[in-house]
Structure formats: structure tokens, C-alpha cells
XYZ file of C-alpha atoms in Angstrom:
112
model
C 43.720 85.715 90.903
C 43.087 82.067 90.408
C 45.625 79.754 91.342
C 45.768 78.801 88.001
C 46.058 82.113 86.316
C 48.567 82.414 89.112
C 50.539 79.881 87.674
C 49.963 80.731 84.158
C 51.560 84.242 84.974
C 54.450 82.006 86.631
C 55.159 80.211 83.239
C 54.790 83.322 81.508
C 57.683 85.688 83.600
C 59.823 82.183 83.337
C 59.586 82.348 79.708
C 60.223 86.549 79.308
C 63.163 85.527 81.818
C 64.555 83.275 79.950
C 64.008 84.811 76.552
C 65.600 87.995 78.160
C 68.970 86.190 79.476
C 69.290 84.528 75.699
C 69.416 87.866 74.399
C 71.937 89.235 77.213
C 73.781 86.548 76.775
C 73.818 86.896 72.400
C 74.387 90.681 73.206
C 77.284 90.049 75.269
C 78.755 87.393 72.540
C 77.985 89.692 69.915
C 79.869 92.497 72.350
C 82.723 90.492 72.394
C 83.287 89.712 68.539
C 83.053 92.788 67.932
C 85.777 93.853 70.391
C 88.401 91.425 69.310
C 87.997 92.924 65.732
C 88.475 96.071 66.515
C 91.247 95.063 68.184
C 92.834 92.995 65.265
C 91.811 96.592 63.096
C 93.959 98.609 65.467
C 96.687 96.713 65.293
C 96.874 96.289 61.339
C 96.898 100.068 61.230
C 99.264 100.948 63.988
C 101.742 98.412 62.449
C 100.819 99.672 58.948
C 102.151 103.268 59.955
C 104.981 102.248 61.314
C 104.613 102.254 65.052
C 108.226 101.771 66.956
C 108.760 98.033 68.218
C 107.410 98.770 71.611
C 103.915 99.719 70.273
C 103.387 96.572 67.794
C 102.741 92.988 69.039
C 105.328 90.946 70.242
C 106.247 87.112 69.636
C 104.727 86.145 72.717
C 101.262 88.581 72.868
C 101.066 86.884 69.411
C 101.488 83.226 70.910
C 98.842 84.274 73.255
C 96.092 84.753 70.470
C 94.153 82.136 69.057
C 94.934 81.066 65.522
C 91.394 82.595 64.174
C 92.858 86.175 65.530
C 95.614 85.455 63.452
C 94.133 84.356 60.488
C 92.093 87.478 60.636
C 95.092 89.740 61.152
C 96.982 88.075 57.881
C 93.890 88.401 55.984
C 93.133 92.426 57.232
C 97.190 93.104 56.801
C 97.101 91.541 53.476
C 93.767 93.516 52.107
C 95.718 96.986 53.515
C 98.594 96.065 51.239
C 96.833 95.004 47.990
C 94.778 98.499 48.623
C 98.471 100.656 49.285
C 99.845 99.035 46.080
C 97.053 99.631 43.693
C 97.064 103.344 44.427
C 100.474 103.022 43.326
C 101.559 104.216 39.139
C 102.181 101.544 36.981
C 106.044 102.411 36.885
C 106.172 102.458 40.387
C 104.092 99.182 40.376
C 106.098 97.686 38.130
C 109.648 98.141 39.522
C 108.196 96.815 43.032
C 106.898 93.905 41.405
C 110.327 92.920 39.218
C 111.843 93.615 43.051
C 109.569 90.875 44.891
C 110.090 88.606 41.745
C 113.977 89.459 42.206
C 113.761 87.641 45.634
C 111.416 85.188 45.141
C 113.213 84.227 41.683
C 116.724 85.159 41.822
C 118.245 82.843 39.178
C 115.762 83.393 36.730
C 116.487 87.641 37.330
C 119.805 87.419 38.215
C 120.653 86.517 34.111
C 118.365 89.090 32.815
């Protein structure tokens, strides 16, 4: 081998080294992501099911997460509920809906 095929092969195992820690280093990125929202899954359902108060997040495990988590949380929680109260019959629908307007709105039901 030629000194400069030598270094040639060199610049070559460089580059496949450093294309190979790019792609540890997305994997492990990607690894993470995916993690957290499995995480933030979990914890939508256990709270969804009604988990006692020593199984769901508390006020300061929640301070501790960053306000992306949370946004994602709200928005998961939120799509769970919208799913749970279209399964629901209209009648049922209905009276839930005059009960939320009820609190949001009192004046405006209290007179009906």
C-alpha cells in the first residue's frame, strides 16, 4: 500500500466514523423522544382510569417537566376526552353539556 492510498483509506474510515457517530447520536435523540412520549401516554391513561393520588403526578414532578411535556400532556388529555364524550348518546351528551355550560354560565342558566 502506497502511502497515499494509505492515506486515502485514512480519510475514508474518518468519514464512515464520523457518518457512523451522526447516526448514533440521531438514534439516541430519536431514542429519547420517543421515551418521553411514551411517558406523557402513560400518564394520560393512568390518570384517565382513575389511578389513586399516589400513582398520578404531583405538583412538583409536574414543575420538574419542561413546558413542551406539558403542552403535550394537555393536548393528549384533551384528545382522550373529546374521544370518551363522543362515544357518549346524545341525551347523555346533552345533559353533560347544559352541566359544563351551568358552570361556566351560571346567570344565564340559573333563570332558565
Amino acid at each position: 500500500m502506497t502511502k497515499n492510498e494509505w492515506e486515502q483509506d485514512l480519510e475514508q474510515r474518518e468519514l464512515e466514523k464520523k457518518a457512523h457517530n451522526r447516526g448514533y447520536r440521531a438514534g439516541v435523540k430519536t431514542e429519547g423522544e420517543a421515551s418521553k412520549r411514551v411517558e406523557l401516554l402513560e400518564n394520560v391513561l393512568l390518570e384517565f382510569v382513575g389511578y389513586d393520588d399516589k400513582c398520578l403526578q404531583t405538583k412538583p414532578g409536574l414543575l420538574k417537566r419542561k413546558r413542551a411535556d406539558l403542552v403535550d400532556q394537555i393536548i393528549y388529555q384533551r384528545q382522550l376526552m373529546r374521544e370518551l364524550y363522543n362515544h357518549l348518546d346524545d341525551d347523555v351528551r346533552l345533559k353533560l353539556r347544559t352541566k359544563v355550560e351551568s358552570h361556566i354560565w351560571p346567570v344565564t342558566h340559573s333563570e332558565d
